[in-house]
Coordinates of C-alpha atoms and ligand atoms in Angstrom, one line a residue:
X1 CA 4.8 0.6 17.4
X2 CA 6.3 2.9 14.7
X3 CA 4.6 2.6 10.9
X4 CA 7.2 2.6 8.4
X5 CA 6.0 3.1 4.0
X6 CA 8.1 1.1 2.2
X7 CA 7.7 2.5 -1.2
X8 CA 9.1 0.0 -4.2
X9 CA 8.0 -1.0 -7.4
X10 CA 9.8 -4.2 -6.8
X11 CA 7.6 -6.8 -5.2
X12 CA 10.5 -9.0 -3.9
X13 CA 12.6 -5.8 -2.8
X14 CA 9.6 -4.3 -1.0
X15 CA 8.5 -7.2 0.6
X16 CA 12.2 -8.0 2.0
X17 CA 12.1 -4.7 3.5
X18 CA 9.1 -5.3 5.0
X19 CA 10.3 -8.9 6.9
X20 CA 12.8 -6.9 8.0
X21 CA 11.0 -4.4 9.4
X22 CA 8.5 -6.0 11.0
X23 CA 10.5 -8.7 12.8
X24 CA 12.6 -5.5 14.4
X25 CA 8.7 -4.5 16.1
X26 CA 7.7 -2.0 13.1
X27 CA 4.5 -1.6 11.4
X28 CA 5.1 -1.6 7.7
X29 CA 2.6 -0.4 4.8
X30 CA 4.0 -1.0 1.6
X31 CA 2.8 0.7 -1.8
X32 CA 4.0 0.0 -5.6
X33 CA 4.1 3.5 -6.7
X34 CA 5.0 6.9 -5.9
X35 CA 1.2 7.9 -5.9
X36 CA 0.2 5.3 -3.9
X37 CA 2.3 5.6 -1.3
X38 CA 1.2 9.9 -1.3
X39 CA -2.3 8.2 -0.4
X40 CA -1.2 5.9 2.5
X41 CA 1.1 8.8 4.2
X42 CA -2.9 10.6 3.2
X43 CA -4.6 8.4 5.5
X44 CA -2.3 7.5 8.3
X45 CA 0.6 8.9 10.7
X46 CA 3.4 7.1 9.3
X47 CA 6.9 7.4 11.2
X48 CA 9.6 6.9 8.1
X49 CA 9.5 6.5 4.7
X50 CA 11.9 3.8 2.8
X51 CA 11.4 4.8 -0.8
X52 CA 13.2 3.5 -3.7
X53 CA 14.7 6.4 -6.2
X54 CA 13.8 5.1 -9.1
X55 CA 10.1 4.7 -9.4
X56 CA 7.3 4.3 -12.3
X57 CA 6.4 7.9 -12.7
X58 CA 6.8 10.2 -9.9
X59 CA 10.0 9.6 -8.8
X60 CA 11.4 9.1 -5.0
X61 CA 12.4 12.9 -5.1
X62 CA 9.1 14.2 -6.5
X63 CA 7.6 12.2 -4.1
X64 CA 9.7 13.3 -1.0
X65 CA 9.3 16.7 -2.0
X66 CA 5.3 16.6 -2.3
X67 CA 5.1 14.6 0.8
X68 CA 6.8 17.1 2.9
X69 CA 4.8 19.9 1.4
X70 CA 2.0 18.2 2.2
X71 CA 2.6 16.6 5.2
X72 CA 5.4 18.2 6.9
X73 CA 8.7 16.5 7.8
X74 CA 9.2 13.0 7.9
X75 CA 12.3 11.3 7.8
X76 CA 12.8 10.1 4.0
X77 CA 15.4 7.6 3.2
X78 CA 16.1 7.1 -0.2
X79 CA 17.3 3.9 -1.8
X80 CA 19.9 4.5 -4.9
X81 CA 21.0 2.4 -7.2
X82 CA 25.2 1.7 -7.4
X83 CA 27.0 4.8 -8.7
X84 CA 24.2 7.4 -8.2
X85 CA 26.3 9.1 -5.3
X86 CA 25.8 12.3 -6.8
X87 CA 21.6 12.1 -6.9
X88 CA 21.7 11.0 -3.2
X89 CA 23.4 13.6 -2.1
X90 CA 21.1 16.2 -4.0
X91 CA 18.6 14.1 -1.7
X92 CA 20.2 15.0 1.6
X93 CA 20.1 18.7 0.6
X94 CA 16.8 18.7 -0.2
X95 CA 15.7 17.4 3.0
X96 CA 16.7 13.5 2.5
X97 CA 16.8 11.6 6.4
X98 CA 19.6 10.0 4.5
X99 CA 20.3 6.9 1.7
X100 CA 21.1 3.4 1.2
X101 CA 22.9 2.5 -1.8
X102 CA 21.6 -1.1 -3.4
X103 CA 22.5 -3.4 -2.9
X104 CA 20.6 -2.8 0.5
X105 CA 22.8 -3.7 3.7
X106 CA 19.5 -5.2 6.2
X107 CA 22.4 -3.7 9.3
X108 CA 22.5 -0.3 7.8
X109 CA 18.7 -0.5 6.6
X110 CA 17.8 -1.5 10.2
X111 CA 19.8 0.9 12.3
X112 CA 19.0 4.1 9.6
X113 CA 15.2 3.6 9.9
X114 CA 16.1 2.9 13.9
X115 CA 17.5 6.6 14.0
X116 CA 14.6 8.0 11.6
X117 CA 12.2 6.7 13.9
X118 CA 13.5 8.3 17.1
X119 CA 14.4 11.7 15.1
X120 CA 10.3 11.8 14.3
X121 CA 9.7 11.1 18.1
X122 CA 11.2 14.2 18.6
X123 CA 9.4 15.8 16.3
X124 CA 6.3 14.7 17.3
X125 CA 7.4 15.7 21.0
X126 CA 8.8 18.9 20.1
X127 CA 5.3 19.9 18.6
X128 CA 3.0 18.6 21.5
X129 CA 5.3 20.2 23.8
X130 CA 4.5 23.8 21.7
X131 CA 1.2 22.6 20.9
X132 CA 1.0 22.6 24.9
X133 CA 2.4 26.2 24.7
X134 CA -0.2 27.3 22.6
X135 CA 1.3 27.4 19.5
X136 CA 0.6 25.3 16.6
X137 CA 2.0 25.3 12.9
X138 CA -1.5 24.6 11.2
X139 CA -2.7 27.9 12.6
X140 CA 0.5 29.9 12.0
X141 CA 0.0 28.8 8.3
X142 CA -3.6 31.3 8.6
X143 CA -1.9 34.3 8.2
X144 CA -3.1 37.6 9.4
X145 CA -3.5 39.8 12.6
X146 CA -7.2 41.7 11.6
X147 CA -9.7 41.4 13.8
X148 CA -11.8 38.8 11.7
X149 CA -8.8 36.4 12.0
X150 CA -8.0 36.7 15.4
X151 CA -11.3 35.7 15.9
X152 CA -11.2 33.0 13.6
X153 CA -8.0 31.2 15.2
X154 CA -9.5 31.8 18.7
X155 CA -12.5 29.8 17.8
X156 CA -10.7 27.3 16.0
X157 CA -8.2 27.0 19.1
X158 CA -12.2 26.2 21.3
X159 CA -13.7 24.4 19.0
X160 CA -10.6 22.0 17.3
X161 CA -10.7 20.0 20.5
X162 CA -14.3 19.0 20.2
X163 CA -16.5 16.6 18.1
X164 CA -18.4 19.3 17.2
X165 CA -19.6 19.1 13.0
X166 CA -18.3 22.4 11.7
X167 CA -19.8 24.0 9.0
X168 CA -17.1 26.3 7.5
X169 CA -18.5 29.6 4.9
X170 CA -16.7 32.0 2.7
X171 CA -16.2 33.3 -0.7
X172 CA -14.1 30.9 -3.0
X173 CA -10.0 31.5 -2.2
X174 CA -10.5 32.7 1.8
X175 CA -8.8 30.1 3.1
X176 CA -11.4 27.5 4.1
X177 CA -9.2 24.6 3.3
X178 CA -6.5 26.0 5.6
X179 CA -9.3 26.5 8.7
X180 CA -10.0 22.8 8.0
X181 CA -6.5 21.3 7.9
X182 CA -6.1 23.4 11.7
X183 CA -9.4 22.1 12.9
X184 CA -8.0 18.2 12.1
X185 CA -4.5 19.1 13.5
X186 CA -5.4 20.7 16.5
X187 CA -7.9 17.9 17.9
X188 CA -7.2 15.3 19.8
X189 CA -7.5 13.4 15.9
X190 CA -3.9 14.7 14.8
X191 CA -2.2 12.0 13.8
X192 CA -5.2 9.9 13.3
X193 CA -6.7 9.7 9.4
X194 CA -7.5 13.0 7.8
X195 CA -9.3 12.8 4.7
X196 CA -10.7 15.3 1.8
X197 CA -13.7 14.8 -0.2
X198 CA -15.1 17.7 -2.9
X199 CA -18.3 17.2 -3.3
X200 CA -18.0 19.4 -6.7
X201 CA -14.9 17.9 -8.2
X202 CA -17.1 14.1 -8.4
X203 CA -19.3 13.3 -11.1
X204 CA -23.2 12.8 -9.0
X205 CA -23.2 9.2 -9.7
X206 CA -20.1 8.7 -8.2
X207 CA -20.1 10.4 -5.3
X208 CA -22.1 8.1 -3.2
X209 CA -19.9 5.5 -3.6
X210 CA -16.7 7.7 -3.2
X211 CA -18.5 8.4 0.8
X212 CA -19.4 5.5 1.3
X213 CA -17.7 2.6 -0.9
X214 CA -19.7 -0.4 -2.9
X215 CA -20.0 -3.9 -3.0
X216 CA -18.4 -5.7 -5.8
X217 CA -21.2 -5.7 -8.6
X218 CA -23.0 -3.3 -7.4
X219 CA -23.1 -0.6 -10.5
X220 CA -21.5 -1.4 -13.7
X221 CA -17.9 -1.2 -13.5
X222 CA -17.7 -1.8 -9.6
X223 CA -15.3 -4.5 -10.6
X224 CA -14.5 -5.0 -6.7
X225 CA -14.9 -4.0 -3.1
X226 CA -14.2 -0.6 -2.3
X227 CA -14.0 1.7 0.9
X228 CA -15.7 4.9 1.3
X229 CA -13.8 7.9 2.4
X230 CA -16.1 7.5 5.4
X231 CA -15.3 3.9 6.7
X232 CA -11.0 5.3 5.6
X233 CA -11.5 8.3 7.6
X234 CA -12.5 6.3 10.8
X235 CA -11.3 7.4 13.8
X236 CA -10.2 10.6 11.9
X237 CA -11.7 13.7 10.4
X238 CA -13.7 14.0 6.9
X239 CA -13.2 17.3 5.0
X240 CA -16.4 17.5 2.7
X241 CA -15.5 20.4 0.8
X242 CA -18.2 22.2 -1.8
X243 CA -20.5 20.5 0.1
X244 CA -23.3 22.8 -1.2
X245 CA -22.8 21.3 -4.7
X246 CA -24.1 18.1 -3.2
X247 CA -26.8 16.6 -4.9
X248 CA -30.0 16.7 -3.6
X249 CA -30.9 12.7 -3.6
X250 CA -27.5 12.3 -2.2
X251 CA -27.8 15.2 0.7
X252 CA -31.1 12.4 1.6
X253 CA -28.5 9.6 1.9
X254 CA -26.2 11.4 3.7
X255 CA -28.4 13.0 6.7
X256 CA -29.6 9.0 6.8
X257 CA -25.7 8.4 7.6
X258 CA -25.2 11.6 10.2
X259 CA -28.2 10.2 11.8
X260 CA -27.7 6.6 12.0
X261 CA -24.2 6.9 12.7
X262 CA -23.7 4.2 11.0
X263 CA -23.7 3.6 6.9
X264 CA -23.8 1.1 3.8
X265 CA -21.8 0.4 1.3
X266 CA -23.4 1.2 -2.4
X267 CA -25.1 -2.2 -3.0
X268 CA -24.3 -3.8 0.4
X269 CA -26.8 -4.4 3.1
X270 CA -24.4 -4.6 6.4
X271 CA -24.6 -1.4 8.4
X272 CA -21.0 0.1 8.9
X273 CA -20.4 1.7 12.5
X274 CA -18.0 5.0 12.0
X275 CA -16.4 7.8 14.3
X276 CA -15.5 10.5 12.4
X277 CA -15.1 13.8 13.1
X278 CA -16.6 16.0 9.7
X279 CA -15.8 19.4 8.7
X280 CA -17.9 20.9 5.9
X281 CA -17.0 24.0 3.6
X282 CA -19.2 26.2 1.2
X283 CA -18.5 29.0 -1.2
X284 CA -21.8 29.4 -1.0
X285 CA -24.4 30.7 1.6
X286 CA -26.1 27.8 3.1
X287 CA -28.7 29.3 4.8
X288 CA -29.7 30.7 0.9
X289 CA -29.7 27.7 -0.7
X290 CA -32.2 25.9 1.9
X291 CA -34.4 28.8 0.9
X292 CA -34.1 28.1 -2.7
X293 CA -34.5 24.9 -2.2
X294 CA -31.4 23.7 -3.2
X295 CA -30.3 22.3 0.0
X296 CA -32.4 20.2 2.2
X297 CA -33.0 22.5 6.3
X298 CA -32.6 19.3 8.3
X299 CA -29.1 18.4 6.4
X300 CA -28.6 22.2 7.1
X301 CA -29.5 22.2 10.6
X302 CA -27.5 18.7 11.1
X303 CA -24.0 20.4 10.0
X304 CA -24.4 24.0 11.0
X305 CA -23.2 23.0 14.5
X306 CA -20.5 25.0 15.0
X307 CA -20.6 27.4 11.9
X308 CA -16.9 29.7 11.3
X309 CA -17.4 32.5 8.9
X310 CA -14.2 33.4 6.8
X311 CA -14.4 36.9 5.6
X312 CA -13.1 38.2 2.6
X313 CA -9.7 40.0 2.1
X314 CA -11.7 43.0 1.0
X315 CA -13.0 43.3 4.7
X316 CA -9.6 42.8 6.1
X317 CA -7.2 44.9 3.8
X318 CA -4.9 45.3 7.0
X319 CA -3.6 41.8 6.5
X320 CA -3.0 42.2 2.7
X321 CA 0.6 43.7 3.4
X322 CA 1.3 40.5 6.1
X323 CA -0.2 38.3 3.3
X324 CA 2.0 39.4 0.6
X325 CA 5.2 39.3 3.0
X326 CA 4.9 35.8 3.4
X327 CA 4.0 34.8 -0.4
X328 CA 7.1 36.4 -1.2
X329 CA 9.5 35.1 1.3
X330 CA 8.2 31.8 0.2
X331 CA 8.9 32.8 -3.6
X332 CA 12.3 33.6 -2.4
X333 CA 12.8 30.3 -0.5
X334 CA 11.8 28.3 -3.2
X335 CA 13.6 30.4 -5.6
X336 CA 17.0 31.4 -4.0
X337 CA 16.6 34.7 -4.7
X338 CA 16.2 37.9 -2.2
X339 CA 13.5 39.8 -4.5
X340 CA 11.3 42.3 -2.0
X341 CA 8.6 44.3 -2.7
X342 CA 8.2 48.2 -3.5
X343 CA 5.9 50.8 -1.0
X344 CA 4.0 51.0 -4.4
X345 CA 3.2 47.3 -4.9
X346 CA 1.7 47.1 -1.3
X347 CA -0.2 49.9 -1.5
X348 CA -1.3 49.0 -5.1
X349 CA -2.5 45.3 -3.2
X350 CA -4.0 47.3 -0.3
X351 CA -6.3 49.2 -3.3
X352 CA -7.8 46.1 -5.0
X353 CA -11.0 44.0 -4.0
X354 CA -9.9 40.7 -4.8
X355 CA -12.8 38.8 -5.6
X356 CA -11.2 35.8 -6.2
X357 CA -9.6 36.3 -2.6
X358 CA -6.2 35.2 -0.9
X359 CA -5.9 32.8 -3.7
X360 CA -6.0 35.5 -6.6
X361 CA -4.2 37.8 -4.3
X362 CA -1.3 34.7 -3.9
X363 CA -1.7 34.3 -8.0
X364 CA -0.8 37.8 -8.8
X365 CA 2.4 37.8 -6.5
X366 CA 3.6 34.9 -8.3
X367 CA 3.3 36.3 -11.8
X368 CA 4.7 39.4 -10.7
X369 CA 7.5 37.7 -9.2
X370 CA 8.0 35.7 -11.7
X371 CA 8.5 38.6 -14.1
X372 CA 10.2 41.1 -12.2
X373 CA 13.7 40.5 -13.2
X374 CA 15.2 43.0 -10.7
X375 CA 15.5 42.4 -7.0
X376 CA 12.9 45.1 -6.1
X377 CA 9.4 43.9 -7.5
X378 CA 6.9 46.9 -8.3
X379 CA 2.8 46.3 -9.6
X380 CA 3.6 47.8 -13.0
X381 CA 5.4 45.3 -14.9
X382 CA 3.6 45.4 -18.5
X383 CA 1.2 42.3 -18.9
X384 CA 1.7 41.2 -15.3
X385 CA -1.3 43.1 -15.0
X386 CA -3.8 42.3 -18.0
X387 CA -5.9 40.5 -15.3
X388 CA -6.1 42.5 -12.9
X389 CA -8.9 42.8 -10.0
X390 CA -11.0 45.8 -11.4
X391 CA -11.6 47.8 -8.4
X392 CA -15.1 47.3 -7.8
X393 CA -15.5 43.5 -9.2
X394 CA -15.6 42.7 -5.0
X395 CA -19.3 44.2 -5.5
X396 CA -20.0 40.5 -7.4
X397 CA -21.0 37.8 -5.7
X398 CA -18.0 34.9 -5.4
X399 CA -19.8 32.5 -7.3
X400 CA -19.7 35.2 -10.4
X401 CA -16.1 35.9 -9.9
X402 CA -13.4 33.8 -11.9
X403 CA -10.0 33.3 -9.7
X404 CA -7.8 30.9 -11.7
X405 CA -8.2 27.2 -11.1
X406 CA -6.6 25.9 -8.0
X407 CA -3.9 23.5 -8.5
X408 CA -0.6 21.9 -7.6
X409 CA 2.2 24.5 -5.8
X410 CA 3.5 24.6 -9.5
X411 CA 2.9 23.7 -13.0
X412 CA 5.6 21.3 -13.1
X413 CA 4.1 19.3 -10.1
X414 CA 1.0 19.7 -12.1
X415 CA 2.8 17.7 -15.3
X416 CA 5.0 15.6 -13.1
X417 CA 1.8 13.8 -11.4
X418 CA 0.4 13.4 -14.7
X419 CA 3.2 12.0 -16.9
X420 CA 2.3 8.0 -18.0
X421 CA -1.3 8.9 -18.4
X422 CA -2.7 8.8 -22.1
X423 CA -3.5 12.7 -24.0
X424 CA -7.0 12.2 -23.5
X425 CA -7.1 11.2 -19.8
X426 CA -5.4 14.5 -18.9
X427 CA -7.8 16.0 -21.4
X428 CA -10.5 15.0 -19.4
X429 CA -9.0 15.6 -16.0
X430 CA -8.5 19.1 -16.9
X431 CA -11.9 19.4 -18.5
X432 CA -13.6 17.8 -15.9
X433 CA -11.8 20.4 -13.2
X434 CA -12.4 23.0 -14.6
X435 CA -15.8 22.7 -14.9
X436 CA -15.7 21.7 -11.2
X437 CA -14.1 24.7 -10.3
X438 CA -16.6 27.0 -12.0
X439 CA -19.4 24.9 -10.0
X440 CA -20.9 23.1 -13.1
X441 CA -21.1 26.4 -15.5
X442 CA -20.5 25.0 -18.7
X443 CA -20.2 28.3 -20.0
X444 CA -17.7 29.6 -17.7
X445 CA -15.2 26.4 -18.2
X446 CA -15.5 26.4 -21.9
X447 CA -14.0 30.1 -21.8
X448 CA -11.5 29.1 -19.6
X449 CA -10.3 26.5 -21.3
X450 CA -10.5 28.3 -24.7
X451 CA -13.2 25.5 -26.5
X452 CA -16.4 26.3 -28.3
X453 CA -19.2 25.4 -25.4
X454 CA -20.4 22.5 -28.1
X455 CA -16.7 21.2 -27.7
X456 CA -17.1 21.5 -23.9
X457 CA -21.3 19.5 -25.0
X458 CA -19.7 16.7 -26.7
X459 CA -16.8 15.6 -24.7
X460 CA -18.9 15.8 -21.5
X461 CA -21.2 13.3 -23.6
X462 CA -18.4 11.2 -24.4
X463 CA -17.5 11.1 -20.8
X464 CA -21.1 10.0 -19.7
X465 CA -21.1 13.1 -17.9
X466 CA -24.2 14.9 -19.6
X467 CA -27.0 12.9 -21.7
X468 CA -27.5 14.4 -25.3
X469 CA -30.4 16.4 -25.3
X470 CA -30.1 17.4 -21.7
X471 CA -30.4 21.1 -21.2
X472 CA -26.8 22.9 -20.2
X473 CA -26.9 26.6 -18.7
Ligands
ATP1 N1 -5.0 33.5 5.7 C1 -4.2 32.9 4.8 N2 -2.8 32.9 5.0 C2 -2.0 32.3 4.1 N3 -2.5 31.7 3.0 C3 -3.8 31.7 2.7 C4 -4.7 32.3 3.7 N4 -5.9 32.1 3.2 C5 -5.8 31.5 2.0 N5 -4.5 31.2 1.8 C6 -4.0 30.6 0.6 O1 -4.9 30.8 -0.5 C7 -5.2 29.7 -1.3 C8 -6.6 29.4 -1.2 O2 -7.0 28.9 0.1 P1 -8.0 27.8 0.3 O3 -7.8 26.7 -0.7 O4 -8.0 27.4 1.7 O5 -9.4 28.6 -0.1 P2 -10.9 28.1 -0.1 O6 -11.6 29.0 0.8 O7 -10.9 26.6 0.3 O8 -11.3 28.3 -1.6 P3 -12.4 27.5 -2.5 O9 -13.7 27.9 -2.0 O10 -12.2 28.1 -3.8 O11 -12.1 26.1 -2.4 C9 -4.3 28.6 -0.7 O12 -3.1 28.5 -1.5 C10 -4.0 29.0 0.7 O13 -2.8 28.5 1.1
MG2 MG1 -11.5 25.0 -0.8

């Protein structure tokens, strides 16, 4: 049965959609918002999205456009309101399934979502047939050709396919995430929910319950019933990212869980039977932190099952050129502009150490792009380079190094997610990211951000984040 998001802000229009829907044999999931419906397409294979234009604050478009990035294609079919002609058509050019104008004809609603449904069997037939062939998006997105990575997709390619925990290891910006996201879409899980927890980016007392979801009334402020990205993720894979930032009272919980194989809710005493698949990543070396006490061994020995190694770009300078190729003919894409790069620039990339990685190596390209107003794009545009790798910073350990914060694909998906929320929410979103990012260094975020490290001290007490008195490094 094909699942169909209806996304509307419009209880009555949503939930007319949805009797529709269903009584033609369709699954529907309905959200409210833009952002909600982003977490359903998260969690589950859906076949078509009917999503209203005009929503609370990502709109229809916004949404389309993040969905695709982040899921790949599926057919979107935006509903306009009268006389917005022009906006629709916009839609279809930037990758719209097509539009319904309101008021909504149910004939034309049925029979669109009827050819959506079929165009995204193909799809989906179109890929296992190449996935059959041996070829598979997810990995094509790991670029690179050196040795390391061949190696790297062959065991993904063997492994994927299995239950197997994998325990993923490289400096920060290697492309972890990416050898995660091919390890879900190459099993027999594709299609099935994925789901990404960061076990740095969650304040300690939270994170339990973010695993493993509460009972109502179980902690302050547990005002009802939630799921764990566990008992979500059932049937699917778990991405625990940063997992060697976990706690060590809640690593104890957590090996309970991986050896029960089943868990329970924060306050609840009914054990939870799961089947999920989990992938864990570290910046850091695992094996070292067990030594220093930092992780527990049996935790260790419980994920290190199948253990992939990503190596640093500084080992594998051959693929810097490949790598730089295809950050700037997606530039150009999302640009519409034909900009290429000089024999100096590459060779310039080839020199560096890039501590921070692919990730500072994909940073630079953009700022150079960016401010390159010619077509040909050379590595000495003045200021492009005030940050610039120092040659031997690759000598550092990654921990030490400081790539700029991850975010969004740009800084205006970064604003558009966040408009409607209060100045001092996004205050402490970015504060509390940041701080993430650097693994907890208080001193390191408060540079980044440009505050006084007693600014950083009191707003981290405000937030219930750090007790006063308690000793920051
Ligand atoms: N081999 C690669 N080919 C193309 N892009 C890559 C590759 N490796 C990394 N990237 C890009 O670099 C950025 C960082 O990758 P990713 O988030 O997977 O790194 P990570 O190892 O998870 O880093 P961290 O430890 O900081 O979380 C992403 O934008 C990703 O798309
Ligand atoms: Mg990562």
């Amino acid at each position: 049965m094909p699942n169909i998001l209806v996304i509307d802000d419009n209880v009555t229009n949503r939930e007319t959609f949805a009797d529709v829907l269903t009584s033609e044999g369709h699954t529907v999931l309905m959200a409210g918002s833009a952002e909600e419906g982003l977490a359903k397409l998260s969690a589950m294979a859906v076949d078509a999205v009917l999503c209203d234009l005009r929503l609370p604050n990502l709109d229809g478009l916004g949404a389309m456009e993040l969905a695709h990035e982040k899921f790949g294609p599926i057919p979107w079919i935006l509903i306009t309101g009268h006389g917005n002609e022009e906006t629709a058509v916009d839609a279809i050019k930037q990758g719209a399934f097509n539009y319904l104008t309101k008021p909504v004809d149910l004939g034309r609603l049925k029979a669109t979502i009827e050819s959506a449904v079929r165009m995204q069997a193909a799809n989906r037939e179109n890929k296992a047939l190449r996935r059959e062939l041996g070829y598979d998006e997810a990995l094509d997105r790991i670029v690179g050709t050196s040795t390391a990575i061949r190696q790297l997709k062959a065991a993904i390619k063997q492994v994927a396919r299995t239950d197997a925990t994998v325990l993923i290891e490289g400096e920060s910006g290697t492309g972890k995430e990416l050898v995660a996201d091919a390890l879900h879409a190459l099993s027999n899980r594709s299609g099935r929910p994925y789901l990404k927890v960061n076990a740095g980016a969650i304040s300690h007392d939270l994170l339990e319950s973010e695993l493993f979801g509460h009972e109502r009334g179980s902690f302050t402020g547990a005002i009802q019933q939630k799921k764990g990205k566990f008992e979500a993720a059932d049937t699917g894979t778990l991405f625990l990212d940063e997992i060697g930032e976990m706690p060590l009272d809640a690593q104890v919980k957590f090996l309970r869980v991986l050896q029960d194989g089943s868990l329970h809710r924060v306050g609840g005493n009914q054990p939870i039977a799961t089947d999920v698949r989990l992938v864990v990543a570290t910046n850091r070396n695992l094996k070292e932190e067990v030594l220093a006490n930092r992780f527990r061994m049996d935790l260790y020995f419980r994920l290190n099952v199948v253990n992939l190694q990503v190596p640093p770009l500084r080992d594998r300078r051959e693929d810097i050129p490949l790598l730089a190729k295809a950050f700037l003919d997606r530039l150009n894409r999302r640009h519409h502009q034909q900009k290429e790069p000089s024999e100096g620039l590459i060779n310039h990339l080839r020199r560096q150490d890039w501590p921070g990685n692919v990730r500072e190596l994909e940073n630079f390209i953009e700022k150079l792009y960016v401010m390159t107003p010619g077509k040909v794009i050379h590595p000495d545009i003045t200021g492009a380079l005030d940050d610039e790798p120092t040659p031997d910073a690759g000598a550092a350990p990654a921990r030490d190094s400081t790539p700029a914060p991850r975010g969004p694909a740009s800084a205006d998906d970064a604003i558009r997610l966040l408009v409607g929320l209060p100045v001092d929410e996004v205050e402490k979103r970015l504060i509390l990211a940041t701080l993430a990012h650097f693994g907890g260094n208080k001193t390191k975020a408060a540079r980044q951000l440009q505050i006084g490290a007693k600014t950083l001290y009191r707003k981290l007490i405000e937030y219930g984040v750090q007790t006063p008195g308690e000793v920051g490094e």
